[in-house]
Short mmCIF file of C-alpha atoms in Angstrom, two decimals:
data_model
loop_
_atom_site.label_atom_id
_atom_site.label_comp_id
_atom_site.label_asym_id
_atom_site.label_seq_id
_atom_site.Cartn_x
_atom_site.Cartn_y
_atom_site.Cartn_z
CA GLY L 107 0.00 0.00 0.00
CA GLU L 108 0.95 3.62 -0.05
CA SER L 109 2.73 5.06 2.90
CA VAL L 110 5.00 7.92 3.66
CA GLY L 111 6.87 7.79 6.92
CA LEU L 112 9.42 9.76 8.85
CA HIS L 113 12.39 8.20 10.60
CA LEU L 114 12.58 10.36 13.73
CA PRO L 115 9.78 11.82 15.82
CA THR L 116 11.89 14.61 17.38
CA LEU L 117 14.95 16.47 16.21
CA SER L 118 16.78 18.91 18.47
CA VAL L 119 19.30 21.31 16.96
CA GLN L 120 21.19 24.35 18.09
CA GLU L 121 20.39 27.70 16.59
CA GLY L 122 22.58 28.32 13.59
CA ASP L 123 23.16 24.65 12.84
CA ASN L 124 21.77 22.88 9.81
CA SER L 125 18.79 20.54 10.22
CA ILE L 126 18.05 17.45 8.19
CA ILE L 127 14.65 15.80 8.36
CA ASN L 128 14.23 12.48 6.60
CA CYS L 129 11.27 10.73 5.08
CA ALA L 130 10.76 7.36 3.39
CA TYR L 131 8.01 6.38 1.01
CA SER L 132 6.85 3.00 -0.18
CA ASN L 133 5.13 3.59 -3.51
CA SER L 134 7.67 3.83 -6.31
CA ALA L 135 4.96 5.25 -8.57
CA SER L 136 4.71 8.40 -6.47
CA ASP L 137 5.40 11.44 -8.55
CA TYR L 138 5.08 14.46 -6.29
CA PHE L 139 6.32 15.25 -2.80
CA ILE L 140 5.77 18.20 -0.51
CA TRP L 141 7.16 19.38 2.79
CA TYR L 142 4.88 21.21 5.17
CA LYS L 143 5.61 23.03 8.42
CA GLN L 144 2.93 23.01 11.08
CA GLU L 145 3.02 25.20 14.14
CA SER L 146 0.84 24.43 17.10
CA GLY L 147 -2.83 25.11 16.40
CA LYS L 148 -2.20 26.18 12.82
CA GLY L 149 -2.65 24.67 9.41
CA PRO L 150 0.22 23.04 7.50
CA GLN L 151 2.30 25.69 5.76
CA PHE L 152 3.83 24.87 2.39
CA ILE L 153 7.63 24.90 2.41
CA ILE L 154 8.85 23.30 -0.77
CA ASP L 155 7.88 20.61 -3.24
CA ILE L 156 9.60 18.38 -5.74
CA ARG L 157 8.49 16.22 -8.63
CA SER L 158 9.83 12.78 -9.37
CA ASN L 159 11.74 13.96 -12.46
CA MET L 160 14.03 15.98 -10.18
CA ASP L 161 16.44 14.93 -7.46
CA LYS L 162 17.08 18.27 -5.82
CA ARG L 163 15.29 21.55 -5.38
CA GLN L 164 16.33 24.60 -3.42
CA GLY L 165 14.38 27.36 -1.79
CA GLN L 166 15.23 30.04 0.68
CA ARG L 167 17.34 28.28 3.35
CA VAL L 168 15.71 24.96 2.46
CA THR L 169 16.70 22.15 0.14
CA VAL L 170 14.75 19.02 -0.67
CA LEU L 171 16.58 15.94 -1.92
CA LEU L 172 14.83 13.04 -3.57
CA ASN L 173 16.48 9.66 -3.95
CA LYS L 174 14.17 7.49 -6.00
CA THR L 175 16.50 4.50 -5.87
CA VAL L 176 16.01 4.08 -2.14
CA LYS L 177 12.69 5.92 -2.02
CA HIS L 178 13.94 8.55 0.36
CA LEU L 179 13.21 12.23 0.76
CA SER L 180 14.96 14.76 2.96
CA LEU L 181 14.49 18.37 3.95
CA GLN L 182 17.56 20.38 4.80
CA ILE L 183 17.21 23.66 6.66
CA ALA L 184 20.27 25.86 6.68
CA ALA L 185 21.17 28.04 9.66
CA THR L 186 18.20 26.86 11.71
CA GLN L 187 16.42 29.62 13.60
CA PRO L 188 14.08 29.54 16.61
CA GLY L 189 11.20 30.36 14.27
CA ASP L 190 11.83 27.06 12.50
CA SER L 191 10.60 25.17 15.56
CA ALA L 192 7.52 23.25 14.45
CA VAL L 193 6.34 19.85 13.29
CA TYR L 194 7.44 19.02 9.77
CA PHE L 195 5.46 16.67 7.55
CA CYS L 196 6.40 15.15 4.26
CA ALA L 197 3.53 14.23 1.99
CA GLY L 198 3.30 12.41 -1.29
CA ALA L 199 0.83 12.34 -4.13
CA TYR L 200 0.41 9.31 -6.36
CA ASN L 201 -1.51 10.42 -9.44
CA THR L 202 -4.42 11.47 -7.27
CA ASP L 203 -5.62 14.58 -5.51
CA LYS L 204 -5.03 13.27 -2.05
CA LEU L 205 -1.82 13.82 -0.19
CA ILE L 206 -0.55 10.95 1.92
CA PHE L 207 1.13 12.46 4.94
CA GLY L 208 3.92 10.87 6.89
CA THR L 209 4.26 10.98 10.64
CA GLY L 210 5.49 14.41 11.63
CA THR L 211 8.92 15.22 12.99
CA ARG L 212 9.08 17.81 15.73
CA LEU L 213 12.01 20.18 15.25
CA GLN L 214 13.23 21.89 18.41
CA VAL L 215 15.72 24.70 18.09
CA PHE L 216 17.80 25.60 21.13
CA PRO L 217 19.67 28.89 21.60
CA ALA V 21 -1.66 37.42 -0.09
CA ALA V 22 -5.13 35.97 0.40
CA GLY V 23 -5.24 32.59 2.09
CA VAL V 24 -7.76 29.84 2.59
CA ILE V 25 -10.50 30.87 4.99
CA GLN V 26 -12.27 28.42 7.22
CA SER V 27 -15.22 28.98 9.50
CA PRO V 28 -15.91 28.56 12.25
CA ARG V 29 -12.48 28.29 13.82
CA HIS V 30 -13.83 26.47 16.84
CA LEU V 31 -16.98 24.41 17.20
CA ILE V 32 -18.37 22.50 20.15
CA LYS V 33 -21.15 19.99 19.60
CA GLU V 34 -22.89 17.25 21.51
CA LYS V 35 -22.96 13.62 20.41
CA ARG V 36 -25.48 12.90 17.66
CA GLU V 37 -25.66 16.55 16.64
CA THR V 38 -24.77 17.88 13.21
CA ALA V 39 -22.07 20.32 12.18
CA THR V 40 -21.28 22.27 9.04
CA LEU V 41 -17.77 23.46 8.29
CA LYS V 42 -17.12 26.03 5.61
CA CYS V 43 -14.10 26.63 3.42
CA TYR V 44 -13.36 29.57 1.14
CA PRO V 45 -10.45 28.80 -1.20
CA ILE V 46 -7.78 31.20 -2.33
CA PRO V 47 -9.22 33.37 -5.13
CA ARG V 48 -9.03 31.64 -8.54
CA HIS V 49 -8.38 28.25 -6.96
CA ASP V 50 -10.85 25.72 -8.32
CA THR V 51 -9.90 22.65 -6.31
CA VAL V 52 -10.72 22.11 -2.66
CA TYR V 53 -9.59 19.34 -0.32
CA TRP V 54 -10.70 18.34 3.17
CA TYR V 55 -8.43 16.70 5.73
CA GLN V 56 -8.97 15.49 9.29
CA GLN V 57 -6.19 15.63 11.87
CA GLY V 58 -6.57 13.88 15.20
CA PRO V 59 -4.47 14.86 18.22
CA GLY V 60 -0.81 14.11 17.59
CA GLN V 61 -1.57 12.58 14.21
CA ASP V 62 -0.88 13.47 10.63
CA PRO V 63 -3.65 14.88 8.43
CA GLN V 64 -5.86 12.29 6.76
CA PHE V 65 -7.46 13.01 3.41
CA LEU V 66 -11.25 12.98 3.39
CA ILE V 67 -12.51 14.26 0.05
CA SER V 68 -11.74 16.69 -2.77
CA PHE V 69 -13.63 18.68 -5.36
CA TYR V 70 -12.56 20.07 -8.71
CA GLU V 71 -14.77 22.48 -10.61
CA LYS V 72 -17.68 21.68 -8.28
CA MET V 73 -17.48 17.93 -8.88
CA GLN V 74 -16.14 15.37 -6.43
CA SER V 75 -12.71 14.40 -7.70
CA ASP V 76 -11.34 12.01 -5.11
CA LYS V 77 -12.48 10.34 -1.93
CA GLY V 78 -10.56 9.09 1.04
CA SER V 79 -11.51 7.80 4.45
CA ILE V 80 -14.61 9.91 4.85
CA PRO V 81 -17.37 8.34 6.99
CA ASP V 82 -20.79 7.88 5.42
CA ARG V 83 -22.12 10.27 8.06
CA PHE V 84 -20.14 13.05 6.38
CA SER V 85 -20.93 14.71 3.11
CA ALA V 86 -19.46 17.64 1.27
CA GLN V 87 -19.98 19.77 -1.76
CA GLN V 88 -18.42 22.60 -3.68
CA PHE V 89 -20.58 25.51 -4.73
CA SER V 90 -20.63 27.72 -7.82
CA ASP V 91 -18.38 30.28 -6.11
CA TYR V 92 -15.94 27.42 -5.34
CA HIS V 93 -16.43 27.52 -1.60
CA SER V 94 -17.01 24.16 0.00
CA GLU V 95 -18.94 22.86 2.97
CA LEU V 96 -18.38 19.70 4.97
CA ASN V 97 -21.53 18.43 6.62
CA MET V 98 -21.16 16.06 9.53
CA SER V 99 -24.13 14.27 11.05
CA SER V 100 -24.65 11.95 14.03
CA LEU V 101 -21.45 13.26 15.54
CA GLU V 102 -19.40 10.87 17.62
CA LEU V 103 -16.74 11.55 20.24
CA GLY V 104 -14.14 10.25 17.80
CA ASP V 105 -14.97 13.00 15.34
CA SER V 106 -13.23 15.49 17.62
CA ALA V 107 -10.31 16.72 15.56
CA LEU V 108 -8.89 19.55 13.53
CA TYR V 109 -10.46 19.79 10.11
CA PHE V 110 -8.40 21.44 7.43
CA CYS V 111 -9.40 22.67 4.06
CA ALA V 112 -6.81 23.18 1.35
CA SER V 113 -7.11 24.65 -2.11
CA SER V 114 -5.08 24.56 -5.29
CA LEU V 115 -5.08 26.13 -8.70
CA GLY V 116 -6.11 23.08 -10.66
CA ARG V 117 -5.80 19.44 -9.74
CA TYR V 118 -2.42 18.01 -8.77
CA ASP V 119 -1.07 21.47 -8.00
CA THR V 120 0.34 22.67 -4.71
CA GLN V 121 -2.20 22.50 -1.90
CA TYR V 122 -2.39 25.48 0.43
CA PHE V 123 -4.01 24.85 3.78
CA GLY V 124 -6.37 26.96 5.82
CA PRO V 125 -6.06 27.54 9.58
CA GLY V 126 -8.45 24.71 10.37
CA THR V 127 -11.63 24.25 12.36
CA ARG V 128 -11.25 22.62 15.75
CA LEU V 129 -14.30 20.44 16.36
CA THR V 130 -14.95 19.18 19.85
CA VAL V 131 -17.71 16.63 20.38
CA LEU V 132 -18.88 16.26 23.97
#
């Protein structure tokens, strides 16, 4: 079946360090992946997305890497700031409207 | 920039009551999605609409129904509410199917 899962439930980093959040998916037919940031009591906020014909995409302070061989996705946040503290979800779409979300990873940034 | 609007933001109902959640997509977005998020869980897809027609369906209970109107807003109707329906309900919209989904702030439903 389809599933998208995260390796770690909590990630603690020091302010200024780089953060890497990982995600694995099971359906090799998946063609679209998204990273969302969710702060407490708020809706998921779009960060960055990537399609299966790419292996890397960069945004402002964020980079998403896609390794289709091992069905792995990662989100890298450069120079992590306190405002980056949140739960991060990866989600995949498999030729349908619906996003399949993975289990969130809580990112904690310490001063 | 305009975002997805959801109302109400908070809703408290008794068991077996009904509830209606509303979603107003980002202007020009023609696709609307509904998700349910339980405490400490990831969002689960319920249903989606494209150009006022149901386009995909997920784990939506038969007690729930939804529709998209001519102005593209959508309503999620929930009947015979159960305690387990207590959750955050998110609406998302996109400009066309398979495009980036932007989420609203959610409606927190509490069933007592």
